[in-house]
Amino acid sequence: MIDVVFLLLAYFIVTTVITQREDRLSPNLSIEDQAGGTAQQDFEPQVLEVKLVDGSVEYSIGDRRFADRGPLVEALSKLPQGPGLFVRVHDGPTVSAAAAAIQCGRDAGFKEVTYVPVVE
Amino acid sequence: MRFNARRPRERQLPLDMTPMIDIVFQLLIFFLVTAQLSQYSRADLDLPEEAGEKTDAATEAGLIINVLADGTYEIASGAVGIDEIRSLASDLARESEARGETARPLVRADRNAPTSALNLILSTLQKAGIPAVRIATAPGN
């Protein structure tokens, strides 16, 4: 019995170690008609668009377009952070692109990042 | 005068196994429980490789939704439709509001899943009264 118990113990120790560690990104949620701003808002929120253009992921803030993370984080970090960042994700890219956009917002120092799903 | 030539029998202290067995059982129970809890609702997914935020990881999710690479949804290893998720999310939002807490369900989405699937699930959650979510990442890089 002790042998069996030891085997079970070893099994659970090994499988527990193998279990992949996970972390979290915690965006707020907003739907399309709430993201555009209302008359009561004093600040224009920063909007980061994530879409697929010609088969590759494109991040854009206004008319500025980015393909890589470094320049995107740099550009985001220069924006005023009080109003927060809205990440509008269009259909087309993969989830990794959406997660990268949220992470870039966090890396740039935005405390409030809001995910706006664009259901097309 | 004869002396007893025989040496006194060596006293052997019996090895007491009881504490060790107790500890082994305790460890076994611990690993059984933690393995069960960690595997529950955990589909085998390639999560987005992002560093995450390293905050409020201990907060109870209440609802864990897996988005598979093909865009389908699973809750607790069972396939679910968008209507079922909407119903569960409404219940969660109501319960959280009654407790005075903010519901933050955990969405575990495969990194190769289309954003259309993620967008649909997040807009459904939002319309059900969920103000924020947590998106699981794998801090690999």
PDB file of N, CA, C and O in Angstrom, chain B residues 55-128:
ATOM      1  N   THR B  55      -1.667  41.022 -11.525  1.00  0.00           N
ATOM      2  CA  THR B  55      -2.548  41.579 -10.491  1.00  0.00           C
ATOM      3  C   THR B  55      -3.808  40.739 -10.368  1.00  0.00           C
ATOM      4  O   THR B  55      -4.197  40.059 -11.306  1.00  0.00           O
ATOM      5  N   ASP B  56      -4.410  40.830  -9.242  1.00  0.00           N
ATOM      6  CA  ASP B  56      -5.647  40.149  -8.824  1.00  0.00           C
ATOM      7  C   ASP B  56      -5.817  38.746  -9.422  1.00  0.00           C
ATOM      8  O   ASP B  56      -6.899  38.330  -9.794  1.00  0.00           O
ATOM      9  N   ALA B  57      -4.704  38.012  -9.444  1.00  0.00           N
ATOM     10  CA  ALA B  57      -4.784  36.644  -9.956  1.00  0.00           C
ATOM     11  C   ALA B  57      -5.572  35.745  -9.013  1.00  0.00           C
ATOM     12  O   ALA B  57      -6.106  34.724  -9.412  1.00  0.00           O
ATOM     13  N   ALA B  58      -5.650  36.130  -7.746  1.00  0.00           N
ATOM     14  CA  ALA B  58      -6.317  35.276  -6.773  1.00  0.00           C
ATOM     15  C   ALA B  58      -7.826  35.500  -6.739  1.00  0.00           C
ATOM     16  O   ALA B  58      -8.538  34.767  -6.083  1.00  0.00           O
ATOM     17  N   THR B  59      -8.302  36.496  -7.453  1.00  0.00           N
ATOM     18  CA  THR B  59      -9.730  36.770  -7.434  1.00  0.00           C
ATOM     19  C   THR B  59     -10.495  35.641  -8.123  1.00  0.00           C
ATOM     20  O   THR B  59     -10.092  35.158  -9.165  1.00  0.00           O
ATOM     21  N   GLU B  60     -11.597  35.270  -7.513  1.00  0.00           N
ATOM     22  CA  GLU B  60     -12.384  34.174  -8.072  1.00  0.00           C
ATOM     23  C   GLU B  60     -13.013  34.603  -9.392  1.00  0.00           C
ATOM     24  O   GLU B  60     -13.591  35.692  -9.476  1.00  0.00           O
ATOM     25  N   ALA B  61     -12.883  33.751 -10.420  1.00  0.00           N
ATOM     26  CA  ALA B  61     -13.396  34.117 -11.733  1.00  0.00           C
ATOM     27  C   ALA B  61     -14.916  33.970 -11.790  1.00  0.00           C
ATOM     28  O   ALA B  61     -15.601  34.784 -12.372  1.00  0.00           O
ATOM     29  N   GLY B  62     -15.448  32.928 -11.166  1.00  0.00           N
ATOM     30  CA  GLY B  62     -16.887  32.690 -11.217  1.00  0.00           C
ATOM     31  C   GLY B  62     -17.296  31.944 -12.472  1.00  0.00           C
ATOM     32  O   GLY B  62     -18.107  31.049 -12.420  1.00  0.00           O
ATOM     33  N   LEU B  63     -16.707  32.311 -13.589  1.00  0.00           N
ATOM     34  CA  LEU B  63     -17.042  31.676 -14.863  1.00  0.00           C
ATOM     35  C   LEU B  63     -15.766  31.627 -15.716  1.00  0.00           C
ATOM     36  O   LEU B  63     -15.107  32.649 -15.888  1.00  0.00           O
ATOM     37  N   ILE B  64     -15.422  30.454 -16.194  1.00  0.00           N
ATOM     38  CA  ILE B  64     -14.236  30.302 -17.038  1.00  0.00           C
ATOM     39  C   ILE B  64     -14.694  29.804 -18.403  1.00  0.00           C
ATOM     40  O   ILE B  64     -15.300  28.737 -18.511  1.00  0.00           O
ATOM     41  N   ILE B  65     -14.420  30.603 -19.420  1.00  0.00           N
ATOM     42  CA  ILE B  65     -14.846  30.262 -20.778  1.00  0.00           C
ATOM     43  C   ILE B  65     -13.603  29.999 -21.617  1.00  0.00           C
ATOM     44  O   ILE B  65     -12.698  30.837 -21.679  1.00  0.00           O
ATOM     45  N   ASN B  66     -13.552  28.850 -22.232  1.00  0.00           N
ATOM     46  CA  ASN B  66     -12.446  28.518 -23.126  1.00  0.00           C
ATOM     47  C   ASN B  66     -12.869  28.779 -24.565  1.00  0.00           C
ATOM     48  O   ASN B  66     -13.938  28.337 -24.989  1.00  0.00           O
ATOM     49  N   VAL B  67     -12.037  29.504 -25.307  1.00  0.00           N
ATOM     50  CA  VAL B  67     -12.292  29.726 -26.738  1.00  0.00           C
ATOM     51  C   VAL B  67     -11.250  28.909 -27.495  1.00  0.00           C
ATOM     52  O   VAL B  67     -10.048  29.198 -27.418  1.00  0.00           O
ATOM     53  N   LEU B  68     -11.709  27.894 -28.188  1.00  0.00           N
ATOM     54  CA  LEU B  68     -10.793  26.997 -28.884  1.00  0.00           C
ATOM     55  C   LEU B  68     -10.300  27.613 -30.191  1.00  0.00           C
ATOM     56  O   LEU B  68     -10.867  28.593 -30.673  1.00  0.00           O
ATOM     57  N   ALA B  69      -9.256  27.019 -30.751  1.00  0.00           N
ATOM     58  CA  ALA B  69      -8.639  27.572 -31.963  1.00  0.00           C
ATOM     59  C   ALA B  69      -9.615  27.631 -33.130  1.00  0.00           C
ATOM     60  O   ALA B  69      -9.488  28.489 -34.009  1.00  0.00           O
ATOM     61  N   ASP B  70     -10.603  26.733 -33.136  1.00  0.00           N
ATOM     62  CA  ASP B  70     -11.568  26.743 -34.244  1.00  0.00           C
ATOM     63  C   ASP B  70     -12.739  27.704 -33.986  1.00  0.00           C
ATOM     64  O   ASP B  70     -13.684  27.757 -34.782  1.00  0.00           O
ATOM     65  N   GLY B  71     -12.679  28.437 -32.864  1.00  0.00           N
ATOM     66  CA  GLY B  71     -13.710  29.436 -32.589  1.00  0.00           C
ATOM     67  C   GLY B  71     -14.890  28.926 -31.796  1.00  0.00           C
ATOM     68  O   GLY B  71     -15.836  29.675 -31.559  1.00  0.00           O
ATOM     69  N   THR B  72     -14.842  27.655 -31.377  1.00  0.00           N
ATOM     70  CA  THR B  72     -15.940  27.124 -30.555  1.00  0.00           C
ATOM     71  C   THR B  72     -15.639  27.393 -29.079  1.00  0.00           C
ATOM     72  O   THR B  72     -14.508  27.715 -28.709  1.00  0.00           O
ATOM     73  N   TYR B  73     -16.671  27.240 -28.256  1.00  0.00           N
ATOM     74  CA  TYR B  73     -16.547  27.575 -26.835  1.00  0.00           C
ATOM     75  C   TYR B  73     -16.717  26.333 -25.969  1.00  0.00           C
ATOM     76  O   TYR B  73     -17.497  25.440 -26.292  1.00  0.00           O
ATOM     77  N   GLU B  74     -15.987  26.336 -24.858  1.00  0.00           N
ATOM     78  CA  GLU B  74     -16.101  25.247 -23.887  1.00  0.00           C
ATOM     79  C   GLU B  74     -16.160  25.831 -22.488  1.00  0.00           C
ATOM     80  O   GLU B  74     -15.461  26.797 -22.187  1.00  0.00           O
ATOM     81  N   ILE B  75     -17.002  25.222 -21.666  1.00  0.00           N
ATOM     82  CA  ILE B  75     -17.007  25.537 -20.235  1.00  0.00           C
ATOM     83  C   ILE B  75     -16.912  24.211 -19.501  1.00  0.00           C
ATOM     84  O   ILE B  75     -17.719  23.315 -19.741  1.00  0.00           O
ATOM     85  N   ALA B  76     -15.897  24.085 -18.634  1.00  0.00           N
ATOM     86  CA  ALA B  76     -15.672  22.844 -17.880  1.00  0.00           C
ATOM     87  C   ALA B  76     -15.629  21.640 -18.815  1.00  0.00           C
ATOM     88  O   ALA B  76     -16.301  20.635 -18.602  1.00  0.00           O
ATOM     89  N   SER B  77     -14.833  21.762 -19.870  1.00  0.00           N
ATOM     90  CA  SER B  77     -14.587  20.679 -20.830  1.00  0.00           C
ATOM     91  C   SER B  77     -15.821  20.222 -21.585  1.00  0.00           C
ATOM     92  O   SER B  77     -15.845  19.135 -22.146  1.00  0.00           O
ATOM     93  N   GLY B  78     -16.864  21.029 -21.611  1.00  0.00           N
ATOM     94  CA  GLY B  78     -18.043  20.685 -22.387  1.00  0.00           C
ATOM     95  C   GLY B  78     -18.360  21.809 -23.359  1.00  0.00           C
ATOM     96  O   GLY B  78     -18.279  22.983 -22.998  1.00  0.00           O
ATOM     97  N   ALA B  79     -18.680  21.451 -24.593  1.00  0.00           N
ATOM     98  CA  ALA B  79     -18.980  22.465 -25.598  1.00  0.00           C
ATOM     99  C   ALA B  79     -20.275  23.190 -25.230  1.00  0.00           C
ATOM    100  O   ALA B  79     -21.245  22.567 -24.779  1.00  0.00           O
ATOM    101  N   VAL B  80     -20.268  24.487 -25.383  1.00  0.00           N
ATOM    102  CA  VAL B  80     -21.462  25.284 -25.091  1.00  0.00           C
ATOM    103  C   VAL B  80     -21.710  26.256 -26.241  1.00  0.00           C
ATOM    104  O   VAL B  80     -20.800  26.597 -27.000  1.00  0.00           O
ATOM    105  N   GLY B  81     -22.952  26.697 -26.328  1.00  0.00           N
ATOM    106  CA  GLY B  81     -23.324  27.680 -27.343  1.00  0.00           C
ATOM    107  C   GLY B  81     -23.379  29.065 -26.724  1.00  0.00           C
ATOM    108  O   GLY B  81     -23.290  29.227 -25.501  1.00  0.00           O
ATOM    109  N   ILE B  82     -23.571  30.047 -27.575  1.00  0.00           N
ATOM    110  CA  ILE B  82     -23.555  31.431 -27.114  1.00  0.00           C
ATOM    111  C   ILE B  82     -24.757  31.727 -26.204  1.00  0.00           C
ATOM    112  O   ILE B  82     -24.655  32.531 -25.259  1.00  0.00           O
ATOM    113  N   ASP B  83     -25.895  31.053 -26.437  1.00  0.00           N
ATOM    114  CA  ASP B  83     -27.079  31.286 -25.601  1.00  0.00           C
ATOM    115  C   ASP B  83     -26.843  30.823 -24.166  1.00  0.00           C
ATOM    116  O   ASP B  83     -27.259  31.481 -23.208  1.00  0.00           O
ATOM    117  N   GLU B  84     -26.180  29.678 -24.045  1.00  0.00           N
ATOM    118  CA  GLU B  84     -25.894  29.149 -22.708  1.00  0.00           C
ATOM    119  C   GLU B  84     -24.931  30.067 -21.961  1.00  0.00           C
ATOM    120  O   GLU B  84     -25.086  30.317 -20.762  1.00  0.00           O
ATOM    121  N   ILE B  85     -23.939  30.584 -22.695  1.00  0.00           N
ATOM    122  CA  ILE B  85     -22.974  31.505 -22.076  1.00  0.00           C
ATOM    123  C   ILE B  85     -23.686  32.791 -21.627  1.00  0.00           C
ATOM    124  O   ILE B  85     -23.417  33.321 -20.560  1.00  0.00           O
ATOM    125  N   ARG B  86     -24.607  33.260 -22.468  1.00  0.00           N
ATOM    126  CA  ARG B  86     -25.354  34.480 -22.123  1.00  0.00           C
ATOM    127  C   ARG B  86     -26.135  34.268 -20.818  1.00  0.00           C
ATOM    128  O   ARG B  86     -26.128  35.129 -19.930  1.00  0.00           O
ATOM    129  N   SER B  87     -26.756  33.097 -20.704  1.00  0.00           N
ATOM    130  CA  SER B  87     -27.540  32.790 -19.511  1.00  0.00           C
ATOM    131  C   SER B  87     -26.643  32.708 -18.267  1.00  0.00           C
ATOM    132  O   SER B  87     -26.957  33.274 -17.212  1.00  0.00           O
ATOM    133  N   LEU B  88     -25.496  32.020 -18.409  1.00  0.00           N
ATOM    134  CA  LEU B  88     -24.563  31.896 -17.282  1.00  0.00           C
ATOM    135  C   LEU B  88     -24.009  33.256 -16.877  1.00  0.00           C
ATOM    136  O   LEU B  88     -23.844  33.556 -15.688  1.00  0.00           O
ATOM    137  N   ALA B  89     -23.716  34.090 -17.881  1.00  0.00           N
ATOM    138  CA  ALA B  89     -23.145  35.416 -17.603  1.00  0.00           C
ATOM    139  C   ALA B  89     -24.170  36.299 -16.889  1.00  0.00           C
ATOM    140  O   ALA B  89     -23.823  37.036 -15.964  1.00  0.00           O
ATOM    141  N   SER B  90     -25.433  36.198 -17.300  1.00  0.00           N
ATOM    142  CA  SER B  90     -26.478  36.983 -16.632  1.00  0.00           C
ATOM    143  C   SER B  90     -26.610  36.569 -15.170  1.00  0.00           C
ATOM    144  O   SER B  90     -26.729  37.417 -14.278  1.00  0.00           O
ATOM    145  N   ASP B  91     -26.582  35.258 -14.931  1.00  0.00           N
ATOM    146  CA  ASP B  91     -26.658  34.757 -13.555  1.00  0.00           C
ATOM    147  C   ASP B  91     -25.479  35.260 -12.736  1.00  0.00           C
ATOM    148  O   ASP B  91     -25.644  35.700 -11.590  1.00  0.00           O
ATOM    149  N   LEU B  92     -24.289  35.197 -13.337  1.00  0.00           N
ATOM    150  CA  LEU B  92     -23.078  35.630 -12.621  1.00  0.00           C
ATOM    151  C   LEU B  92     -23.141  37.124 -12.302  1.00  0.00           C
ATOM    152  O   LEU B  92     -22.806  37.542 -11.186  1.00  0.00           O
ATOM    153  N   ALA B  93     -23.590  37.912 -13.274  1.00  0.00           N
ATOM    154  CA  ALA B  93     -23.672  39.355 -13.061  1.00  0.00           C
ATOM    155  C   ALA B  93     -24.659  39.680 -11.936  1.00  0.00           C
ATOM    156  O   ALA B  93     -24.399  40.533 -11.086  1.00  0.00           O
ATOM    157  N   ARG B  94     -25.778  38.959 -11.928  1.00  0.00           N
ATOM    158  CA  ARG B  94     -26.795  39.179 -10.887  1.00  0.00           C
ATOM    159  C   ARG B  94     -26.266  38.807  -9.506  1.00  0.00           C
ATOM    160  O   ARG B  94     -26.411  39.558  -8.545  1.00  0.00           O
ATOM    161  N   GLU B  95     -25.618  37.635  -9.437  1.00  0.00           N
ATOM    162  CA  GLU B  95     -25.087  37.178  -8.140  1.00  0.00           C
ATOM    163  C   GLU B  95     -24.005  38.119  -7.629  1.00  0.00           C
ATOM    164  O   GLU B  95     -23.943  38.424  -6.442  1.00  0.00           O
ATOM    165  N   SER B  96     -23.136  38.560  -8.529  1.00  0.00           N
ATOM    166  CA  SER B  96     -22.045  39.448  -8.119  1.00  0.00           C
ATOM    167  C   SER B  96     -22.587  40.777  -7.633  1.00  0.00           C
ATOM    168  O   SER B  96     -22.104  41.342  -6.656  1.00  0.00           O
ATOM    169  N   GLU B  97     -23.610  41.276  -8.326  1.00  0.00           N
ATOM    170  CA  GLU B  97     -24.207  42.547  -7.927  1.00  0.00           C
ATOM    171  C   GLU B  97     -24.859  42.428  -6.544  1.00  0.00           C
ATOM    172  O   GLU B  97     -24.749  43.333  -5.710  1.00  0.00           O
ATOM    173  N   ALA B  98     -25.489  41.285  -6.304  1.00  0.00           N
ATOM    174  CA  ALA B  98     -26.121  41.063  -4.997  1.00  0.00           C
ATOM    175  C   ALA B  98     -25.089  41.034  -3.880  1.00  0.00           C
ATOM    176  O   ALA B  98     -25.363  41.430  -2.745  1.00  0.00           O
ATOM    177  N   ARG B  99     -23.891  40.550  -4.208  1.00  0.00           N
ATOM    178  CA  ARG B  99     -22.819  40.487  -3.199  1.00  0.00           C
ATOM    179  C   ARG B  99     -22.020  41.782  -3.135  1.00  0.00           C
ATOM    180  O   ARG B  99     -21.103  41.904  -2.336  1.00  0.00           O
ATOM    181  N   GLY B 100     -22.329  42.713  -4.029  1.00  0.00           N
ATOM    182  CA  GLY B 100     -21.598  43.974  -4.062  1.00  0.00           C
ATOM    183  C   GLY B 100     -20.212  43.843  -4.657  1.00  0.00           C
ATOM    184  O   GLY B 100     -19.317  44.626  -4.351  1.00  0.00           O
ATOM    185  N   GLU B 101     -20.027  42.848  -5.519  1.00  0.00           N
ATOM    186  CA  GLU B 101     -18.724  42.629  -6.136  1.00  0.00           C
ATOM    187  C   GLU B 101     -18.813  42.874  -7.641  1.00  0.00           C
ATOM    188  O   GLU B 101     -19.899  42.969  -8.208  1.00  0.00           O
ATOM    189  N   THR B 102     -17.637  42.976  -8.267  1.00  0.00           N
ATOM    190  CA  THR B 102     -17.593  43.126  -9.716  1.00  0.00           C
ATOM    191  C   THR B 102     -17.232  41.777 -10.342  1.00  0.00           C
ATOM    192  O   THR B 102     -16.201  41.205 -10.012  1.00  0.00           O
ATOM    193  N   ALA B 103     -18.115  41.311 -11.205  1.00  0.00           N
ATOM    194  CA  ALA B 103     -17.850  40.025 -11.859  1.00  0.00           C
ATOM    195  C   ALA B 103     -16.754  40.205 -12.900  1.00  0.00           C
ATOM    196  O   ALA B 103     -16.802  41.137 -13.705  1.00  0.00           O
ATOM    197  N   ARG B 104     -15.772  39.339 -12.848  1.00  0.00           N
ATOM    198  CA  ARG B 104     -14.700  39.361 -13.849  1.00  0.00           C
ATOM    199  C   ARG B 104     -14.449  37.932 -14.327  1.00  0.00           C
ATOM    200  O   ARG B 104     -13.533  37.263 -13.840  1.00  0.00           O
ATOM    201  N   PRO B 105     -15.260  37.457 -15.266  1.00  0.00           N
ATOM    202  CA  PRO B 105     -15.054  36.091 -15.754  1.00  0.00           C
ATOM    203  C   PRO B 105     -13.692  35.961 -16.434  1.00  0.00           C
ATOM    204  O   PRO B 105     -13.137  36.949 -16.918  1.00  0.00           O
ATOM    205  N   LEU B 106     -13.192  34.755 -16.454  1.00  0.00           N
ATOM    206  CA  LEU B 106     -11.906  34.482 -17.087  1.00  0.00           C
ATOM    207  C   LEU B 106     -12.156  33.896 -18.475  1.00  0.00           C
ATOM    208  O   LEU B 106     -12.887  32.909 -18.616  1.00  0.00           O
ATOM    209  N   VAL B 107     -11.593  34.540 -19.489  1.00  0.00           N
ATOM    210  CA  VAL B 107     -11.704  34.030 -20.860  1.00  0.00           C
ATOM    211  C   VAL B 107     -10.344  33.474 -21.253  1.00  0.00           C
ATOM    212  O   VAL B 107      -9.349  34.201 -21.295  1.00  0.00           O
ATOM    213  N   ARG B 108     -10.300  32.174 -21.495  1.00  0.00           N
ATOM    214  CA  ARG B 108      -9.060  31.520 -21.926  1.00  0.00           C
ATOM    215  C   ARG B 108      -9.202  31.257 -23.423  1.00  0.00           C
ATOM    216  O   ARG B 108      -9.896  30.339 -23.829  1.00  0.00           O
ATOM    217  N   ALA B 109      -8.571  32.093 -24.209  1.00  0.00           N
ATOM    218  CA  ALA B 109      -8.725  31.991 -25.666  1.00  0.00           C
ATOM    219  C   ALA B 109      -7.423  31.522 -26.293  1.00  0.00           C
ATOM    220  O   ALA B 109      -6.344  32.017 -25.947  1.00  0.00           O
ATOM    221  N   ASP B 110      -7.536  30.578 -27.194  1.00  0.00           N
ATOM    222  CA  ASP B 110      -6.368  30.117 -27.938  1.00  0.00           C
ATOM    223  C   ASP B 110      -5.810  31.268 -28.770  1.00  0.00           C
ATOM    224  O   ASP B 110      -6.579  32.057 -29.339  1.00  0.00           O
ATOM    225  N   ARG B 111      -4.496  31.364 -28.835  1.00  0.00           N
ATOM    226  CA  ARG B 111      -3.888  32.500 -29.544  1.00  0.00           C
ATOM    227  C   ARG B 111      -4.203  32.475 -31.042  1.00  0.00           C
ATOM    228  O   ARG B 111      -4.154  33.508 -31.702  1.00  0.00           O
ATOM    229  N   ASN B 112      -4.548  31.296 -31.572  1.00  0.00           N
ATOM    230  CA  ASN B 112      -4.853  31.182 -32.996  1.00  0.00           C
ATOM    231  C   ASN B 112      -6.353  31.275 -33.291  1.00  0.00           C
ATOM    232  O   ASN B 112      -6.752  31.171 -34.454  1.00  0.00           O
ATOM    233  N   ALA B 113      -7.138  31.462 -32.251  1.00  0.00           N
ATOM    234  CA  ALA B 113      -8.588  31.597 -32.467  1.00  0.00           C
ATOM    235  C   ALA B 113      -8.871  32.926 -33.168  1.00  0.00           C
ATOM    236  O   ALA B 113      -8.162  33.911 -32.954  1.00  0.00           O
ATOM    237  N   PRO B 114      -9.902  32.973 -33.998  1.00  0.00           N
ATOM    238  CA  PRO B 114     -10.217  34.242 -34.666  1.00  0.00           C
ATOM    239  C   PRO B 114     -10.804  35.247 -33.688  1.00  0.00           C
ATOM    240  O   PRO B 114     -11.509  34.872 -32.742  1.00  0.00           O
ATOM    241  N   THR B 115     -10.506  36.524 -33.892  1.00  0.00           N
ATOM    242  CA  THR B 115     -11.052  37.549 -32.988  1.00  0.00           C
ATOM    243  C   THR B 115     -12.572  37.644 -33.114  1.00  0.00           C
ATOM    244  O   THR B 115     -13.216  38.159 -32.204  1.00  0.00           O
ATOM    245  N   SER B 116     -13.121  37.154 -34.222  1.00  0.00           N
ATOM    246  CA  SER B 116     -14.585  37.171 -34.339  1.00  0.00           C
ATOM    247  C   SER B 116     -15.217  36.364 -33.206  1.00  0.00           C
ATOM    248  O   SER B 116     -16.251  36.759 -32.646  1.00  0.00           O
ATOM    249  N   ALA B 117     -14.584  35.232 -32.843  1.00  0.00           N
ATOM    250  CA  ALA B 117     -15.102  34.403 -31.746  1.00  0.00           C
ATOM    251  C   ALA B 117     -14.937  35.124 -30.411  1.00  0.00           C
ATOM    252  O   ALA B 117     -15.843  35.114 -29.568  1.00  0.00           O
ATOM    253  N   LEU B 118     -13.779  35.772 -30.221  1.00  0.00           N
ATOM    254  CA  LEU B 118     -13.548  36.513 -28.969  1.00  0.00           C
ATOM    255  C   LEU B 118     -14.486  37.712 -28.877  1.00  0.00           C
ATOM    256  O   LEU B 118     -15.062  37.992 -27.817  1.00  0.00           O
ATOM    257  N   ASN B 119     -14.647  38.415 -30.004  1.00  0.00           N
ATOM    258  CA  ASN B 119     -15.531  39.587 -30.012  1.00  0.00           C
ATOM    259  C   ASN B 119     -16.968  39.203 -29.674  1.00  0.00           C
ATOM    260  O   ASN B 119     -17.650  39.909 -28.930  1.00  0.00           O
ATOM    261  N   LEU B 120     -17.407  38.083 -30.233  1.00  0.00           N
ATOM    262  CA  LEU B 120     -18.781  37.648 -29.978  1.00  0.00           C
ATOM    263  C   LEU B 120     -18.979  37.332 -28.503  1.00  0.00           C
ATOM    264  O   LEU B 120     -19.974  37.745 -27.892  1.00  0.00           O
ATOM    265  N   ILE B 121     -18.003  36.636 -27.925  1.00  0.00           N
ATOM    266  CA  ILE B 121     -18.144  36.249 -26.512  1.00  0.00           C
ATOM    267  C   ILE B 121     -18.079  37.482 -25.607  1.00  0.00           C
ATOM    268  O   ILE B 121     -18.844  37.605 -24.653  1.00  0.00           O
ATOM    269  N   LEU B 122     -17.195  38.425 -25.929  1.00  0.00           N
ATOM    270  CA  LEU B 122     -17.041  39.602 -25.070  1.00  0.00           C
ATOM    271  C   LEU B 122     -18.240  40.550 -25.195  1.00  0.00           C
ATOM    272  O   LEU B 122     -18.669  41.140 -24.206  1.00  0.00           O
ATOM    273  N   SER B 123     -18.774  40.682 -26.395  1.00  0.00           N
ATOM    274  CA  SER B 123     -19.965  41.533 -26.528  1.00  0.00           C
ATOM    275  C   SER B 123     -21.160  40.885 -25.840  1.00  0.00           C
ATOM    276  O   SER B 123     -21.994  41.578 -25.242  1.00  0.00           O
ATOM    277  N   THR B 124     -21.235  39.551 -25.885  1.00  0.00           N
ATOM    278  CA  THR B 124     -22.314  38.841 -25.183  1.00  0.00           C
ATOM    279  C   THR B 124     -22.202  39.052 -23.677  1.00  0.00           C
ATOM    280  O   THR B 124     -23.198  39.319 -22.998  1.00  0.00           O
ATOM    281  N   LEU B 125     -20.974  38.946 -23.154  1.00  0.00           N
ATOM    282  CA  LEU B 125     -20.755  39.145 -21.715  1.00  0.00           C
ATOM    283  C   LEU B 125     -21.119  40.578 -21.318  1.00  0.00           C
ATOM    284  O   LEU B 125     -21.761  40.809 -20.297  1.00  0.00           O
ATOM    285  N   GLN B 126     -20.709  41.521 -22.158  1.00  0.00           N
ATOM    286  CA  GLN B 126     -20.960  42.928 -21.836  1.00  0.00           C
ATOM    287  C   GLN B 126     -22.460  43.207 -21.789  1.00  0.00           C
ATOM    288  O   GLN B 126     -22.952  43.874 -20.885  1.00  0.00           O
ATOM    289  N   LYS B 127     -23.177  42.660 -22.781  1.00  0.00           N
ATOM    290  CA  LYS B 127     -24.625  42.878 -22.829  1.00  0.00           C
ATOM    291  C   LYS B 127     -25.336  42.174 -21.678  1.00  0.00           C
ATOM    292  O   LYS B 127     -26.431  42.566 -21.295  1.00  0.00           O
ATOM    293  N   ALA B 128     -24.696  41.125 -21.142  1.00  0.00           N
ATOM    294  CA  ALA B 128     -25.292  40.407 -20.006  1.00  0.00           C
ATOM    295  C   ALA B 128     -25.022  41.115 -18.683  1.00  0.00           C
ATOM    296  O   ALA B 128     -25.450  40.644 -17.626  1.00  0.00           O
TER     297      ALA B 128
END
